[in-house]
PDB file of C-alpha atoms in Angstrom:
ATOM      1  CA  UNK A 217     111.366  54.363  43.365  1.00 50.00           C
ATOM      2  CA  UNK A 218     110.117  57.177  42.392  1.00 50.00           C
ATOM      3  CA  UNK A 219     106.841  56.725  41.063  1.00 50.00           C
ATOM      4  CA  UNK A 220     106.665  54.855  44.100  1.00 50.00           C
ATOM      5  CA  UNK A 221     107.699  57.917  46.237  1.00 48.00           C
ATOM      6  CA  UNK A 222     104.619  60.420  43.918  1.00 49.00           C
ATOM      7  CA  UNK A 223     102.105  57.373  44.205  1.00 48.00           C
ATOM      8  CA  UNK A 224     102.717  57.475  47.727  1.00 48.00           C
ATOM      9  CA  UNK A 225     102.398  61.326  48.214  1.00 49.00           C
ATOM     10  CA  UNK A 226      99.476  61.569  46.241  1.00 50.00           C
ATOM     11  CA  UNK A 227      97.446  59.309  48.326  1.00 50.00           C
ATOM     12  CA  UNK A 228      98.448  61.014  51.003  1.00 49.00           C
ATOM     13  CA  UNK A 229      96.704  64.261  49.854  1.00 51.00           C
ATOM     14  CA  UNK A 230      93.595  62.198  48.789  1.00 51.00           C
ATOM     15  CA  UNK A 231      93.314  61.383  51.915  1.00 52.00           C
ATOM     16  CA  UNK A 232      93.682  64.398  54.186  1.00 51.00           C
ATOM     17  CA  UNK A 233      91.138  65.283  51.269  1.00 54.00           C
ATOM     18  CA  UNK A 234      88.532  62.641  52.123  1.00 54.00           C
ATOM     19  CA  UNK A 235      88.988  63.760  55.454  1.00 56.00           C
ATOM     20  CA  UNK A 236      88.264  67.679  54.936  1.00 57.00           C
ATOM     21  CA  UNK A 237      85.026  66.110  53.199  1.00 67.00           C
ATOM     22  CA  UNK A 238      84.132  65.117  56.706  1.00 71.00           C
ATOM     23  CA  UNK A 239      80.698  66.513  58.639  1.00 73.00           C
ATOM     24  CA  UNK A 240      81.772  70.576  60.062  1.00 73.00           C
ATOM     25  CA  UNK A 241      82.031  70.713  63.071  1.00 72.00           C
ATOM     26  CA  UNK A 242      79.121  73.332  64.298  1.00 77.00           C
ATOM     27  CA  UNK A 243      78.965  73.395  67.874  1.00 80.00           C
ATOM     28  CA  UNK A 244      79.953  76.513  69.539  1.00 82.00           C
ATOM     29  CA  UNK A 245      82.051  77.354  72.839  1.00 85.00           C
ATOM     30  CA  UNK A 246      80.213  79.471  74.872  1.00 87.00           C
ATOM     31  CA  UNK A 247      82.779  78.465  77.786  1.00 89.00           C
ATOM     32  CA  UNK A 248      84.734  81.844  77.135  1.00 89.00           C
ATOM     33  CA  UNK A 249      81.241  84.105  76.959  1.00 90.00           C
ATOM     34  CA  UNK A 250      80.361  82.555  79.438  1.00 92.00           C
ATOM     35  CA  UNK A 251      83.659  83.845  81.561  1.00 92.00           C
ATOM     36  CA  UNK A 252      83.910  87.140  79.912  1.00 93.00           C
ATOM     37  CA  UNK A 253      79.928  88.120  81.324  1.00 93.00           C
ATOM     38  CA  UNK A 254      80.455  86.519  84.570  1.00 94.00           C
ATOM     39  CA  UNK A 255      83.749  89.147  84.905  1.00 93.00           C
ATOM     40  CA  UNK A 256      81.852  91.515  83.865  1.00 92.00           C
ATOM     41  CA  UNK A 257      78.943  91.334  86.244  1.00 91.00           C
ATOM     42  CA  UNK A 258      81.597  91.368  89.206  1.00 91.00           C
ATOM     43  CA  UNK A 259      82.569  94.527  88.482  1.00 88.00           C
ATOM     44  CA  UNK A 260      79.551  96.272  88.139  1.00 85.00           C
ATOM     45  CA  UNK A 261      78.627  94.651  91.157  1.00 84.00           C
ATOM     46  CA  UNK A 262      82.103  96.164  92.680  1.00 84.00           C
ATOM     47  CA  UNK A 263      81.462  99.762  90.810  1.00 79.00           C
ATOM     48  CA  UNK A 264      77.453 100.192  90.457  1.00 75.00           C
ATOM     49  CA  UNK A 265      77.680 101.340  94.419  1.00 68.00           C
ATOM     50  CA  UNK A 266      81.028 103.948  94.257  1.00 64.00           C
ATOM     51  CA  UNK A 267      78.613 105.802  90.913  1.00 61.00           C
ATOM     52  CA  UNK A 268      75.558 105.587  93.060  1.00 57.00           C
ATOM     53  CA  UNK A 269      76.666 109.242  95.010  1.00 53.00           C
ATOM     54  CA  UNK A 270      79.470 111.838  92.600  1.00 59.00           C
ATOM     55  CA  UNK A 271      78.952 115.077  95.348  1.00 60.00           C
ATOM     56  CA  UNK A 272      81.587 114.491  97.832  1.00 65.00           C
ATOM     57  CA  UNK A 273      79.445 114.832 101.082  1.00 64.00           C
ATOM     58  CA  UNK A 274      81.450 114.437 105.207  1.00 66.00           C
ATOM     59  CA  UNK A 275      77.679 113.740 106.147  1.00 65.00           C
ATOM     60  CA  UNK A 276      76.495 113.423 110.015  1.00 67.00           C
ATOM     61  CA  UNK A 277      75.784 111.125 111.942  1.00 72.00           C
ATOM     62  CA  UNK A 278      72.252 110.406 113.446  1.00 69.00           C
ATOM     63  CA  UNK A 279      71.306 107.154 115.581  1.00 68.00           C
ATOM     64  CA  UNK A 280      67.598 107.941 113.861  1.00 65.00           C
ATOM     65  CA  UNK A 281      66.234 105.042 112.473  1.00 64.00           C
ATOM     66  CA  UNK A 282      66.475 104.813 108.135  1.00 63.00           C
ATOM     67  CA  UNK A 283      63.336 105.481 105.481  1.00 59.00           C
ATOM     68  CA  UNK A 284      62.107 103.162 103.525  1.00 60.00           C
ATOM     69  CA  UNK A 285      60.428 103.608  99.813  1.00 55.00           C
ATOM     70  CA  UNK A 286      59.944 101.802  97.215  1.00 52.00           C
ATOM     71  CA  UNK A 287      60.088 104.338  94.673  1.00 62.00           C
ATOM     72  CA  UNK A 288      63.881 105.785  93.748  1.00 70.00           C
ATOM     73  CA  UNK A 289      64.357 109.251  96.072  1.00 73.00           C
ATOM     74  CA  UNK A 290      65.242 112.391  94.381  1.00 83.00           C
ATOM     75  CA  UNK A 291      68.851 113.669  96.088  1.00 87.00           C
ATOM     76  CA  UNK A 292      70.127 116.861  97.059  1.00 88.00           C
ATOM     77  CA  UNK A 293      73.115 117.321  98.181  1.00 88.00           C
ATOM     78  CA  UNK A 294      75.221 120.902  98.994  1.00 89.00           C
ATOM     79  CA  UNK A 295      78.900 120.727  99.186  1.00 88.00           C
ATOM     80  CA  UNK A 296      81.081 122.092 101.601  1.00 87.00           C
ATOM     81  CA  UNK A 297      81.395 125.307  99.226  1.00 86.00           C
ATOM     82  CA  UNK A 298      77.404 125.568  99.716  1.00 85.00           C
ATOM     83  CA  UNK A 299      76.720 123.998  96.127  1.00 88.00           C
ATOM     84  CA  UNK A 300      72.999 123.051  94.844  1.00 89.00           C
ATOM     85  CA  UNK A 301      74.051 119.422  93.307  1.00 89.00           C
ATOM     86  CA  UNK A 302      70.863 117.141  91.161  1.00 87.00           C
ATOM     87  CA  UNK A 303      72.469 114.071  92.052  1.00 83.00           C
ATOM     88  CA  UNK A 304      75.476 115.189  90.235  1.00 81.00           C
ATOM     89  CA  UNK A 305      74.744 117.881  87.934  1.00 85.00           C
ATOM     90  CA  UNK A 306      75.346 121.077  89.260  1.00 87.00           C
ATOM     91  CA  UNK A 307      72.739 123.983  89.377  1.00 87.00           C
ATOM     92  CA  UNK A 308      71.992 128.238  90.755  1.00 88.00           C
ATOM     93  CA  UNK A 309      69.948 128.175  93.720  1.00 85.00           C
ATOM     94  CA  UNK A 310      67.435 130.654  91.864  1.00 86.00           C
ATOM     95  CA  UNK A 311      66.570 127.604  89.339  1.00 85.00           C
ATOM     96  CA  UNK A 312      66.657 124.586  92.005  1.00 86.00           C
ATOM     97  CA  UNK A 313      62.358 124.394  91.584  1.00 84.00           C
ATOM     98  CA  UNK A 314      61.987 124.443  88.089  1.00 87.00           C
ATOM     99  CA  UNK A 315      64.484 121.858  87.753  1.00 87.00           C
ATOM    100  CA  UNK A 316      63.140 119.789  90.219  1.00 85.00           C
ATOM    101  CA  UNK A 317      59.521 120.362  88.597  1.00 84.00           C
ATOM    102  CA  UNK A 318      60.825 119.064  85.301  1.00 85.00           C
ATOM    103  CA  UNK A 319      62.581 116.053  86.492  1.00 84.00           C
ATOM    104  CA  UNK A 320      59.291 114.781  88.863  1.00 82.00           C
ATOM    105  CA  UNK A 321      57.334 115.703  86.039  1.00 82.00           C
ATOM    106  CA  UNK A 322      55.326 117.218  88.953  1.00 79.00           C
ATOM    107  CA  UNK A 323      54.797 114.754  91.219  1.00 79.00           C
ATOM    108  CA  UNK A 324      54.488 116.817  94.195  1.00 79.00           C
ATOM    109  CA  UNK A 325      54.791 113.455  96.362  1.00 78.00           C
ATOM    110  CA  UNK A 326      58.554 112.449  95.041  1.00 82.00           C
ATOM    111  CA  UNK A 327      60.375 111.745  97.785  1.00 85.00           C
ATOM    112  CA  UNK A 328      63.692 113.876  97.954  1.00 86.00           C
ATOM    113  CA  UNK A 329      66.558 113.930 100.280  1.00 87.00           C
ATOM    114  CA  UNK A 330      69.056 116.857 101.090  1.00 87.00           C
ATOM    115  CA  UNK A 331      72.085 115.660 101.655  1.00 86.00           C
ATOM    116  CA  UNK A 332      73.822 119.057 103.611  1.00 86.00           C
ATOM    117  CA  UNK A 333      78.271 118.484 104.193  1.00 84.00           C
ATOM    118  CA  UNK A 334      78.517 118.738 107.934  1.00 81.00           C
ATOM    119  CA  UNK A 335      80.989 121.714 107.562  1.00 84.00           C
ATOM    120  CA  UNK A 336      78.461 123.911 106.024  1.00 86.00           C
ATOM    121  CA  UNK A 337      75.676 126.639 108.148  1.00 84.00           C
ATOM    122  CA  UNK A 338      72.719 124.311 108.780  1.00 81.00           C
ATOM    123  CA  UNK A 339      70.554 127.843 108.188  1.00 85.00           C
ATOM    124  CA  UNK A 340      72.234 126.920 104.569  1.00 86.00           C
ATOM    125  CA  UNK A 341      70.616 123.197 104.308  1.00 85.00           C
ATOM    126  CA  UNK A 342      67.362 124.836 105.952  1.00 87.00           C
ATOM    127  CA  UNK A 343      67.077 127.166 103.158  1.00 88.00           C
ATOM    128  CA  UNK A 344      67.463 124.727 100.453  1.00 88.00           C
ATOM    129  CA  UNK A 345      65.316 122.973 102.322  1.00 87.00           C
ATOM    130  CA  UNK A 346      62.370 125.729 102.493  1.00 87.00           C
ATOM    131  CA  UNK A 347      63.241 126.457  98.407  1.00 88.00           C
ATOM    132  CA  UNK A 348      61.928 122.800  97.640  1.00 86.00           C
ATOM    133  CA  UNK A 349      59.101 123.261 100.988  1.00 86.00           C
ATOM    134  CA  UNK A 350      58.171 126.314  98.613  1.00 86.00           C
ATOM    135  CA  UNK A 351      57.491 124.979  95.358  1.00 85.00           C
ATOM    136  CA  UNK A 352      55.320 121.950  97.178  1.00 86.00           C
ATOM    137  CA  UNK A 353      57.272 118.989  97.829  1.00 84.00           C
ATOM    138  CA  UNK A 354      56.128 117.185 100.695  1.00 81.00           C
ATOM    139  CA  UNK A 355      58.797 114.172 101.343  1.00 82.00           C
ATOM    140  CA  UNK A 356      61.310 116.273 101.854  1.00 84.00           C
ATOM    141  CA  UNK A 357      64.010 114.575 103.868  1.00 82.00           C
ATOM    142  CA  UNK A 358      67.332 114.806 105.219  1.00 82.00           C
ATOM    143  CA  UNK A 359      70.394 112.583 105.033  1.00 80.00           C
ATOM    144  CA  UNK A 360      72.613 111.679 107.877  1.00 75.00           C
ATOM    145  CA  UNK A 361      75.343 108.602 108.295  1.00 73.00           C
ATOM    146  CA  UNK A 362      74.859 106.185 111.205  1.00 64.00           C
ATOM    147  CA  UNK A 363      77.264 106.963 113.411  1.00 66.00           C
ATOM    148  CA  UNK A 364      79.863 103.858 114.456  1.00 65.00           C
ATOM    149  CA  UNK A 365      78.524 101.575 117.657  1.00 55.00           C
ATOM    150  CA  UNK A 366      82.506 100.779 118.003  1.00 50.00           C
ATOM    151  CA  UNK A 367      83.981 104.317 119.251  1.00 49.00           C
TER     152      UNK A 367
END
């Protein structure tokens, strides 16, 4: 009886070895990777618009039609405190034109949008626009919010 058990258990191991010699499965399951990529895509689609403007500016409203263009505009923002920003970077007023020239690589036809907080003096916005215009930039425009139709 003892011999039968030993041969029976040995036979089971041999069968296990024979099964392990079968051809290994070489298919890669990409479903989890696709799931992760889709989740990341949704996250980036939701957060990308929130990351476009880093300076908090309360824009005035206007009924003018929005401007359209093919190239990416450069945005100069003026905060409530009167601080000047190029995109998200704070900049001193006396170095504004130098930085704009460096960023645009002296392309004077680059579109530049000026965003001014509604609480600041209109003269401050015009001062910054004048500096940009004096530097030779010809396509300078103001950004404002469209009014809500439901008001």
